[in-house]
Amino acid sequence: AEAKIGVTGLAVMGANLARNLARHGHTVAVHNRSQSRTKALIEEHGDEGAFVACETPEEFVAALERPRRIIIMVKAGAPTDAVIEEFAPLLEPGDMLVDGGNAHFLDTRRREAALRERGIHFVGAGVSGGEEGALLGPSIMPGGSRESYEALGPLLEDIAAKVDGVPCCTHIGPDGAGHFVKMVHNGIEYADMQLIAEAYDLLRQGLGLSPAELADVFEEWNKGELSSYLIEITAEVLRQVDAATGRPLVDVIADRAEQKGTGRWTVQIALDLGVPVSGIAEAVFARSVSGHAELRQAARGLPGPSGAPAGPVGEGFAEDVRRALYASKIIAYAQGFDQIRAGSAEYGWDVDPGALATIWRGGCIIRAVFLDRIREAYEQETPPVTLLTAPLFAEALGLAQESWRRVVAKAAELGIPAPGFSTALAYYDSLRAERLPAALIQGQRDFFGAHTYQRVDREGSFHTLWSGDRSEVGA
Ligand code: 6PG
């Protein structure tokens, strides 16, 4: 046994993680079900470090020093279970199986519990940063036992991205905590992408800017408070010209956004936890709307706004959109962090939101200067109930809100869908509101179903005898 760690599953993500480990001086055992991938990895990158190519699971397990550390990089779902079933019988108590895929955290909880019975540590680790991140430094979100983190942490921190010398990897919490926060990370990623896409659409249709001009706008925005990986790549995508047609690439890409599931899971789980993640939900629905060709085809002829918009779309509009984007982004992240708090409470994980913001500053898809602000907010003596009221964000929202309202109003006037901006503003105004019309909803519920209501002036539950003399009775 000579390898420090092993990677099984050598598609791009797995191969790149193995290379990253090897490049950091760790001997890595590599294994893949079909050997062609293992061969290709060694042929193309074998000189980057010390690899031990293994043909069979037995050989792979034998190549690892004990306790064994095995990273599984296969498709989420049944393939992951199949690999676990293949390896678990070959392992010994104390060995560690790390699932670095985008697994559902409930699957991770199930697997962790089952393997714990067999003395094996199962570590559900979120890994973000795409293919390049895996190779050059991802953000890593490992869940599982403390004990396993002691053995794995130093290796994972070594290969993770660094910001100000701090590795973008930390122990998130027991069992499914790592995959839960990775799921919400992806939900936030969906929301962020949707908001950027809306900003693009509003500027393109509202101001008539070309994709190349918009690339300049996003490049400029990337120098300020919006500075982030997603804004940076937006500029690059917008600048790309299609070789075949000479047109902007964005104009020849079919406008149907796909999804593999993590955003949808985030919303499903948020519904179960009762956490309003409207920004993420609208982002998932917007992708879904884009893919409904038959609905869009059927509705294409419906009337849009007639005549000229009430106010001109002037120079200031771009700055309004920028502010609206920043404000909406604050809302989406605040909602995502609320979901993490709720999940942590529900499952007893004790996730530290400040530590999470810290490891999302680099390596991952949502990496941004902004995450450092979130870290600061959570490191205050009294952490905010919601990020919206953290002084820095409260101030930013205050500065942005007039612009934000103009943008949402203008979008409605022009007939440009802006579900992300709109729902974010609605959330902001809902939380701010002195009174919500929920009182009327309670009245309606009591009317048709005697569901009772509470009063603002007295304790207890009450019911009005709607079909009787309409007097009120205690319930
Ligand atoms: C990451 C990404 C990664 C993957 C997404 C894409 O953090 O590196 O989130 O996990 O690219 O799952 O998700 P969709 O295919 O659902 O857009």
Coordinates of C-alpha atoms and ligand atoms in Angstrom, one line a residue:
A1 CA 0.0 0.0 0.0
E2 CA 1.5 3.2 -1.1
A3 CA -1.2 5.6 -2.3
K4 CA -2.4 8.3 0.1
I5 CA -5.8 8.5 -1.5
G6 CA -7.7 7.0 -4.3
V7 CA -10.1 8.3 -6.9
T8 CA -12.6 6.0 -8.6
G9 CA -14.6 7.3 -11.5
L10 CA -12.3 9.1 -14.0
A11 CA -14.7 11.2 -16.1
V12 CA -13.5 14.8 -16.3
M13 CA -14.3 15.8 -12.7
G14 CA -12.7 12.6 -11.2
A15 CA -9.7 12.7 -13.5
N16 CA -9.1 16.4 -12.7
L17 CA -9.4 15.9 -8.9
A18 CA -6.9 13.0 -9.2
R19 CA -4.5 15.2 -11.2
N20 CA -5.0 18.0 -8.6
L21 CA -4.0 15.6 -5.8
A22 CA -1.0 14.3 -7.7
R23 CA 0.1 17.8 -8.6
H24 CA 0.2 18.6 -4.9
G25 CA 2.6 15.7 -4.3
H26 CA 0.2 13.1 -3.1
T27 CA 0.4 9.6 -4.5
V28 CA -3.1 8.8 -6.0
A29 CA -4.5 5.4 -6.8
V30 CA -6.8 5.8 -9.8
H31 CA -9.6 3.4 -10.9
N32 CA -12.4 3.4 -13.4
R33 CA -14.9 0.7 -14.4
S34 CA -13.7 0.7 -18.0
Q35 CA -9.9 0.8 -18.1
S36 CA -9.7 3.1 -21.2
R37 CA -10.2 6.1 -19.0
T38 CA -7.5 5.1 -16.5
K39 CA -5.1 4.5 -19.4
A40 CA -5.9 7.8 -21.0
L41 CA -5.3 9.6 -17.7
I42 CA -1.9 8.0 -17.3
E43 CA -0.9 8.5 -20.9
E44 CA -1.9 12.1 -21.0
H45 CA -1.1 13.3 -17.5
G46 CA 1.0 10.6 -15.9
D47 CA 4.0 12.9 -15.7
E48 CA 2.1 15.4 -13.4
G49 CA 2.7 13.3 -10.3
A50 CA 2.6 9.9 -8.7
F51 CA -0.4 7.8 -10.0
V52 CA -1.0 4.2 -9.2
A53 CA -3.2 2.9 -12.0
C54 CA -5.5 0.0 -10.8
E55 CA -7.5 -2.3 -13.0
T56 CA -9.8 -3.9 -10.4
P57 CA -11.5 -2.7 -7.2
E58 CA -9.4 -5.2 -5.2
E59 CA -6.2 -3.9 -6.7
F60 CA -7.3 -0.3 -6.0
V61 CA -8.2 -1.0 -2.3
A62 CA -4.9 -2.9 -1.8
A63 CA -2.9 0.1 -3.2
L64 CA -4.2 2.4 -0.5
E65 CA -2.6 3.1 2.9
R66 CA -4.8 2.6 5.9
P67 CA -7.2 3.9 6.9
R68 CA -8.2 4.1 3.3
R69 CA -9.4 7.3 1.7
I70 CA -11.4 6.8 -1.5
I71 CA -13.1 9.5 -3.5
I72 CA -16.0 8.4 -5.6
M73 CA -16.7 10.5 -8.7
V74 CA -19.5 8.9 -10.5
K75 CA -23.0 10.0 -11.5
A76 CA -25.4 10.7 -8.6
G77 CA -28.1 8.2 -7.9
A78 CA -28.0 4.5 -8.7
P79 CA -24.4 4.5 -10.1
T80 CA -23.2 5.9 -6.7
D81 CA -25.0 3.1 -4.8
A82 CA -23.5 0.5 -7.2
V83 CA -20.0 1.7 -6.6
I84 CA -20.5 1.8 -2.8
E85 CA -21.8 -1.8 -2.9
E86 CA -18.8 -2.8 -4.9
F87 CA -16.2 -1.2 -2.6
A88 CA -17.8 -1.5 0.9
P89 CA -17.2 -5.3 1.2
L90 CA -13.5 -4.7 0.5
L91 CA -13.0 -2.1 3.2
E92 CA -12.2 -2.3 6.9
P93 CA -13.5 -0.3 9.8
G94 CA -12.1 3.2 9.9
D95 CA -11.8 3.5 6.1
M96 CA -13.4 6.5 4.4
L97 CA -15.6 6.7 1.3
V98 CA -16.0 10.2 -0.1
D99 CA -18.8 10.9 -2.5
G100 CA -17.8 14.0 -4.5
G101 CA -20.8 14.0 -6.8
N102 CA -24.0 16.1 -6.6
A103 CA -25.8 13.6 -4.5
H104 CA -29.2 14.3 -2.9
F105 CA -28.4 14.9 0.8
L106 CA -31.2 12.5 1.8
D107 CA -29.4 9.7 -0.1
T108 CA -26.2 10.8 1.6
R109 CA -27.9 10.5 5.0
R110 CA -29.1 7.0 4.1
R111 CA -25.7 5.9 2.8
E112 CA -23.9 7.4 5.8
A113 CA -26.1 5.6 8.3
A114 CA -25.8 2.3 6.5
L115 CA -22.0 2.5 6.2
R116 CA -21.6 3.6 9.8
E117 CA -23.1 0.3 10.8
R118 CA -20.3 -1.3 9.0
G119 CA -17.7 0.9 10.6
I120 CA -17.0 2.9 7.4
H121 CA -17.0 6.6 7.3
F122 CA -19.1 8.0 4.5
V123 CA -18.4 11.5 3.6
G124 CA -20.8 13.4 1.3
A125 CA -18.7 16.2 -0.1
G126 CA -20.0 19.0 -2.3
V127 CA -17.4 19.9 -4.8
S128 CA -17.9 23.1 -6.8
G129 CA -16.0 24.9 -9.5
G130 CA -16.6 22.8 -12.6
E131 CA -13.9 21.0 -14.5
E132 CA -11.4 23.7 -14.1
G133 CA -12.0 24.1 -10.4
A134 CA -11.5 20.4 -9.9
L135 CA -8.1 20.7 -11.5
L136 CA -6.9 24.1 -10.2
G137 CA -8.7 24.3 -6.9
P138 CA -12.4 23.8 -6.1
S139 CA -14.5 24.8 -3.2
I140 CA -15.1 21.6 -1.1
M141 CA -17.9 21.1 1.3
P142 CA -17.4 17.8 3.1
G143 CA -20.0 16.4 5.5
G144 CA -19.6 13.3 7.7
S145 CA -17.9 12.5 11.0
R146 CA -15.4 14.8 12.7
E147 CA -13.0 11.9 12.8
S148 CA -13.1 11.4 9.1
Y149 CA -12.4 15.1 8.6
E150 CA -9.3 14.9 10.6
A151 CA -7.9 12.3 8.2
L152 CA -9.3 13.9 5.0
G153 CA -9.3 17.6 5.8
P154 CA -5.6 18.3 5.3
L155 CA -5.6 16.6 1.9
L156 CA -8.8 18.3 0.7
E157 CA -7.7 21.7 2.1
D158 CA -4.4 21.2 0.2
I159 CA -6.1 20.9 -3.2
A160 CA -8.9 23.4 -2.6
A161 CA -8.9 27.0 -3.8
K162 CA -7.3 29.6 -1.5
V163 CA -8.5 33.1 -0.8
D164 CA -6.1 35.2 1.3
G165 CA -4.3 32.0 2.1
V166 CA -7.4 30.5 3.5
P167 CA -8.5 27.2 1.9
C168 CA -12.0 27.0 0.5
C169 CA -12.8 23.8 2.4
T170 CA -14.1 23.2 5.8
H171 CA -16.0 20.5 7.7
I172 CA -19.6 21.4 7.2
G173 CA -21.3 19.1 9.6
P174 CA -22.5 15.4 10.1
D175 CA -24.0 13.1 7.5
G176 CA -25.8 15.0 4.7
A177 CA -24.7 18.5 5.7
G178 CA -22.1 18.8 3.0
H179 CA -24.4 17.7 0.2
F180 CA -27.2 19.9 1.6
V181 CA -25.1 23.0 1.4
K182 CA -23.8 22.1 -2.0
M183 CA -27.5 21.7 -3.1
V184 CA -28.3 25.2 -1.8
H185 CA -25.1 26.5 -3.4
N186 CA -26.4 25.3 -6.7
G187 CA -29.9 26.8 -6.0
I188 CA -28.2 30.2 -5.4
E189 CA -26.2 29.6 -8.5
Y190 CA -29.5 29.2 -10.5
A191 CA -30.9 32.4 -8.9
D192 CA -27.7 34.4 -9.7
M193 CA -27.6 33.2 -13.3
Q194 CA -31.3 34.0 -13.8
L195 CA -30.8 37.6 -12.4
I196 CA -27.8 38.2 -14.7
A197 CA -29.9 36.9 -17.6
E198 CA -32.7 39.2 -16.8
A199 CA -30.3 42.2 -16.5
Y200 CA -28.9 41.2 -19.9
D201 CA -32.4 41.0 -21.4
L202 CA -33.6 44.3 -20.0
L203 CA -30.5 46.1 -21.2
R204 CA -30.6 44.5 -24.6
Q205 CA -34.3 45.1 -25.2
G206 CA -34.7 48.2 -23.2
L207 CA -31.6 50.0 -24.4
G208 CA -31.0 48.2 -27.7
L209 CA -27.4 47.3 -26.8
S210 CA -25.6 44.6 -28.8
P211 CA -24.1 41.6 -27.2
A212 CA -20.6 43.0 -27.7
E213 CA -21.7 46.3 -26.0
L214 CA -23.2 44.3 -23.2
A215 CA -20.0 42.4 -22.8
D216 CA -18.4 45.8 -22.1
V217 CA -21.1 46.6 -19.6
F218 CA -20.7 43.4 -17.7
E219 CA -16.9 43.7 -17.8
E220 CA -17.3 47.2 -16.2
W221 CA -19.8 45.8 -13.6
N222 CA -17.2 43.1 -12.7
K223 CA -15.0 45.8 -11.3
G224 CA -17.4 46.8 -8.6
E225 CA -19.6 45.3 -5.9
L226 CA -20.9 42.7 -8.4
S227 CA -17.5 41.4 -9.1
S228 CA -17.9 37.6 -9.5
Y229 CA -17.1 34.6 -11.6
L230 CA -20.6 34.5 -13.1
I231 CA -20.5 38.2 -14.2
E232 CA -17.0 37.6 -15.6
I233 CA -18.1 34.6 -17.7
T234 CA -21.2 36.4 -18.8
A235 CA -19.0 39.0 -20.5
E236 CA -17.1 36.3 -22.2
V237 CA -20.1 34.5 -23.4
L238 CA -21.6 37.7 -24.8
R239 CA -18.4 38.6 -26.6
Q240 CA -18.2 35.2 -28.3
V241 CA -19.0 35.3 -32.1
D242 CA -20.3 32.1 -33.8
A243 CA -17.7 31.0 -36.3
A244 CA -20.3 29.4 -38.6
T245 CA -22.6 32.4 -39.0
G246 CA -20.6 35.4 -37.8
R247 CA -23.4 36.2 -35.4
P248 CA -23.1 36.6 -31.7
L249 CA -23.0 33.1 -30.2
V250 CA -25.8 34.0 -27.7
D251 CA -28.1 34.6 -30.7
V252 CA -27.6 31.2 -32.1
I253 CA -27.9 29.2 -28.9
A254 CA -31.4 27.7 -28.5
D255 CA -33.2 29.6 -25.7
R256 CA -34.1 26.5 -23.6
A257 CA -32.2 26.3 -20.3
E258 CA -31.6 22.8 -19.0
Q259 CA -31.1 21.5 -15.5
K260 CA -29.8 18.4 -13.9
G261 CA -31.7 18.7 -10.6
T262 CA -29.9 20.4 -7.8
G263 CA -31.8 23.7 -8.2
R264 CA -35.1 21.8 -8.3
W265 CA -34.1 19.8 -5.1
T266 CA -33.3 23.1 -3.4
V267 CA -36.8 24.3 -4.0
Q268 CA -38.5 21.0 -3.1
I269 CA -36.7 20.9 0.2
A270 CA -37.3 24.6 0.9
L271 CA -41.0 23.9 0.5
D272 CA -40.7 21.0 3.0
L273 CA -38.8 23.2 5.5
G274 CA -41.2 26.1 4.9
V275 CA -38.4 28.5 3.8
P276 CA -39.3 31.1 1.2
V277 CA -36.6 30.8 -1.4
S278 CA -38.6 32.7 -4.0
G279 CA -35.5 33.8 -5.9
I280 CA -34.3 30.3 -6.4
A281 CA -37.8 29.0 -7.2
E282 CA -38.4 31.6 -9.9
A283 CA -35.0 30.7 -11.4
V284 CA -36.0 27.0 -11.6
F285 CA -39.4 27.9 -13.1
A286 CA -37.8 30.3 -15.6
R287 CA -35.7 27.5 -16.9
S288 CA -38.8 25.3 -17.0
V289 CA -40.8 28.0 -18.9
S290 CA -38.0 28.3 -21.4
G291 CA -38.1 24.6 -22.2
H292 CA -41.9 24.5 -22.7
A293 CA -41.9 24.9 -26.5
E294 CA -45.5 24.0 -27.0
L295 CA -46.7 26.5 -24.4
R296 CA -44.5 29.2 -25.8
Q297 CA -45.6 28.5 -29.3
A298 CA -49.3 28.6 -28.4
A299 CA -49.0 31.9 -26.5
R300 CA -46.7 33.7 -28.9
G301 CA -49.5 35.7 -30.5
L302 CA -50.9 37.1 -27.2
P303 CA -50.9 40.9 -27.1
G304 CA -48.0 42.8 -25.5
P305 CA -47.7 46.4 -24.4
S306 CA -49.3 48.8 -26.9
G307 CA -47.7 52.1 -27.8
A308 CA -44.6 53.7 -26.4
P309 CA -43.6 53.1 -22.8
A310 CA -44.7 55.8 -20.4
G311 CA -41.2 57.0 -19.6
P312 CA -38.1 57.0 -21.7
V313 CA -35.5 54.3 -21.2
G314 CA -32.6 56.6 -20.7
E315 CA -29.0 56.5 -19.8
G316 CA -29.6 56.0 -16.2
F317 CA -31.3 52.7 -16.9
A318 CA -28.1 50.7 -17.1
E319 CA -27.2 51.9 -13.6
D320 CA -30.7 51.2 -12.4
V321 CA -30.4 47.6 -13.7
R322 CA -27.0 47.2 -12.0
R323 CA -28.4 48.3 -8.7
A324 CA -31.5 46.1 -9.1
L325 CA -29.3 43.2 -9.9
Y326 CA -27.2 43.8 -6.8
A327 CA -30.3 44.1 -4.6
S328 CA -32.0 41.0 -6.0
K329 CA -28.8 39.1 -5.5
I330 CA -28.7 40.1 -1.8
I331 CA -32.2 38.7 -1.5
A332 CA -31.4 35.4 -3.3
Y333 CA -28.4 34.8 -1.1
A334 CA -30.2 35.8 2.0
Q335 CA -32.9 33.3 1.2
G336 CA -30.4 30.6 0.5
F337 CA -28.6 31.2 3.8
D338 CA -32.0 31.0 5.5
Q339 CA -32.6 27.6 4.0
I340 CA -29.2 26.5 5.3
R341 CA -30.0 27.6 8.7
A342 CA -33.4 25.8 8.6
G343 CA -31.8 22.6 7.3
S344 CA -29.1 22.8 9.9
A345 CA -31.7 23.2 12.6
E346 CA -34.0 20.4 11.2
Y347 CA -31.2 17.9 11.0
G348 CA -29.0 19.0 13.9
W349 CA -26.0 19.9 11.8
D350 CA -24.8 23.1 13.4
V351 CA -23.6 24.5 10.1
D352 CA -21.6 27.8 10.5
P353 CA -22.9 30.2 7.9
G354 CA -19.8 32.4 8.2
A355 CA -17.5 29.5 7.6
L356 CA -19.6 28.6 4.6
A357 CA -19.4 32.1 3.2
T358 CA -15.7 31.9 3.7
I359 CA -15.2 28.8 1.6
W360 CA -17.5 30.1 -1.1
R361 CA -15.3 33.1 -1.7
G362 CA -13.1 31.1 -4.1
G363 CA -13.2 28.0 -6.2
C364 CA -16.9 27.6 -6.6
I365 CA -19.3 28.8 -9.3
I366 CA -20.8 31.5 -7.1
R367 CA -17.4 32.8 -5.9
A368 CA -17.6 36.6 -5.6
V369 CA -16.3 39.5 -3.6
F370 CA -19.8 39.6 -2.2
L371 CA -19.3 36.4 -0.2
D372 CA -16.7 38.2 1.8
R373 CA -19.4 40.7 2.8
I374 CA -21.6 37.8 3.9
R375 CA -18.7 36.4 5.9
E376 CA -18.3 39.7 7.6
A377 CA -22.0 39.9 8.3
Y378 CA -22.0 36.5 10.1
E379 CA -18.9 37.3 12.0
Q380 CA -20.5 40.2 13.8
E381 CA -21.1 39.8 17.5
T382 CA -24.8 39.4 16.9
P383 CA -25.3 37.8 13.6
P384 CA -28.3 39.1 11.6
V385 CA -31.6 37.3 11.6
T386 CA -31.6 37.8 7.9
L387 CA -28.8 39.1 5.7
L388 CA -31.1 41.9 4.6
T389 CA -30.6 43.6 7.9
A390 CA -26.9 43.2 8.2
P391 CA -25.7 46.9 8.2
L392 CA -23.8 46.6 4.9
F393 CA -26.7 45.0 3.0
A394 CA -29.4 47.1 4.6
E395 CA -27.5 50.1 3.3
A396 CA -27.0 48.6 -0.1
L397 CA -30.7 47.8 -0.4
G398 CA -31.6 51.3 0.7
L399 CA -29.4 52.7 -2.0
A400 CA -30.7 50.4 -4.6
Q401 CA -34.4 50.3 -3.9
E402 CA -35.6 53.3 -6.0
S403 CA -33.7 51.9 -9.0
W404 CA -35.0 48.4 -8.3
R405 CA -38.6 49.7 -8.4
R406 CA -38.0 51.6 -11.6
V407 CA -36.5 48.5 -13.2
V408 CA -39.4 46.2 -12.2
A409 CA -41.9 48.8 -13.3
K410 CA -40.1 49.3 -16.6
A411 CA -39.9 45.6 -17.2
A412 CA -43.7 45.3 -16.8
E413 CA -44.3 48.3 -19.0
L414 CA -42.1 46.9 -21.8
G415 CA -43.4 43.4 -21.4
I416 CA -40.0 41.9 -20.6
P417 CA -40.2 39.1 -18.1
A418 CA -38.2 39.7 -15.0
P419 CA -39.4 37.1 -12.5
G420 CA -36.2 37.1 -10.5
F421 CA -36.1 40.9 -10.0
S422 CA -39.8 41.1 -9.3
T423 CA -39.9 38.3 -6.8
A424 CA -36.9 39.7 -5.0
L425 CA -38.5 43.1 -4.7
A426 CA -41.8 41.5 -3.5
Y427 CA -39.9 39.6 -0.8
Y428 CA -38.2 42.8 0.3
D429 CA -41.5 44.6 0.5
S430 CA -43.2 41.7 2.2
L431 CA -40.6 41.5 5.0
R432 CA -40.7 45.3 5.4
A433 CA -44.5 45.5 5.5
E434 CA -46.2 46.6 8.7
R435 CA -49.2 44.4 7.8
L436 CA -49.6 41.7 5.2
P437 CA -52.9 40.6 3.6
A438 CA -52.4 37.3 5.3
A439 CA -55.0 38.5 7.7
L440 CA -57.6 38.3 4.9
I441 CA -56.4 34.8 4.0
Q442 CA -57.0 33.7 7.6
G443 CA -60.4 35.2 7.4
Q444 CA -61.2 33.3 4.2
R445 CA -59.9 30.1 5.7
D446 CA -62.0 30.5 8.7
F447 CA -65.0 31.3 6.6
F448 CA -65.0 28.2 4.4
G449 CA -63.3 25.7 6.7
A450 CA -63.6 27.0 10.3
H451 CA -59.8 26.9 10.3
T452 CA -59.7 29.6 13.1
Y453 CA -57.5 32.6 13.4
Q454 CA -55.5 34.5 16.0
R455 CA -56.1 38.0 17.0
V456 CA -53.7 40.9 17.3
D457 CA -55.1 42.0 20.7
R458 CA -55.7 38.7 22.6
E459 CA -54.1 35.3 23.0
G460 CA -55.9 32.2 21.7
S461 CA -57.6 30.9 18.6
F462 CA -60.9 32.2 17.4
H463 CA -63.7 31.4 14.9
T464 CA -66.5 33.5 13.6
L465 CA -69.8 31.8 13.2
W466 CA -70.0 32.7 9.5
S467 CA -73.1 30.7 8.7
G468 CA -74.8 31.6 12.0
D469 CA -75.1 35.0 13.6
R470 CA -71.5 35.9 12.8
S471 CA -70.5 36.3 16.4
E472 CA -67.0 35.2 17.4
V473 CA -66.3 32.2 19.6
G474 CA -63.1 31.0 21.1
A475 CA -61.8 27.8 19.5
Ligands
6PG1 C1 -20.6 23.6 -9.5 C2 -21.8 23.4 -10.4 C3 -21.9 22.0 -10.9 C4 -22.7 21.8 -12.1 C5 -24.2 22.1 -11.9 C6 -24.9 22.4 -13.1 O1 -20.9 24.0 -8.4 O2 -19.5 23.3 -9.9 O3 -22.9 23.8 -9.8 O4 -22.2 21.2 -9.8 O5 -22.2 22.4 -13.2 O6 -24.8 21.0 -11.3 O7 -26.2 22.3 -12.8 P1 -27.4 22.3 -13.9 O8 -26.9 21.3 -15.0 O9 -28.5 21.8 -13.1 O10 -27.5 23.7 -14.4

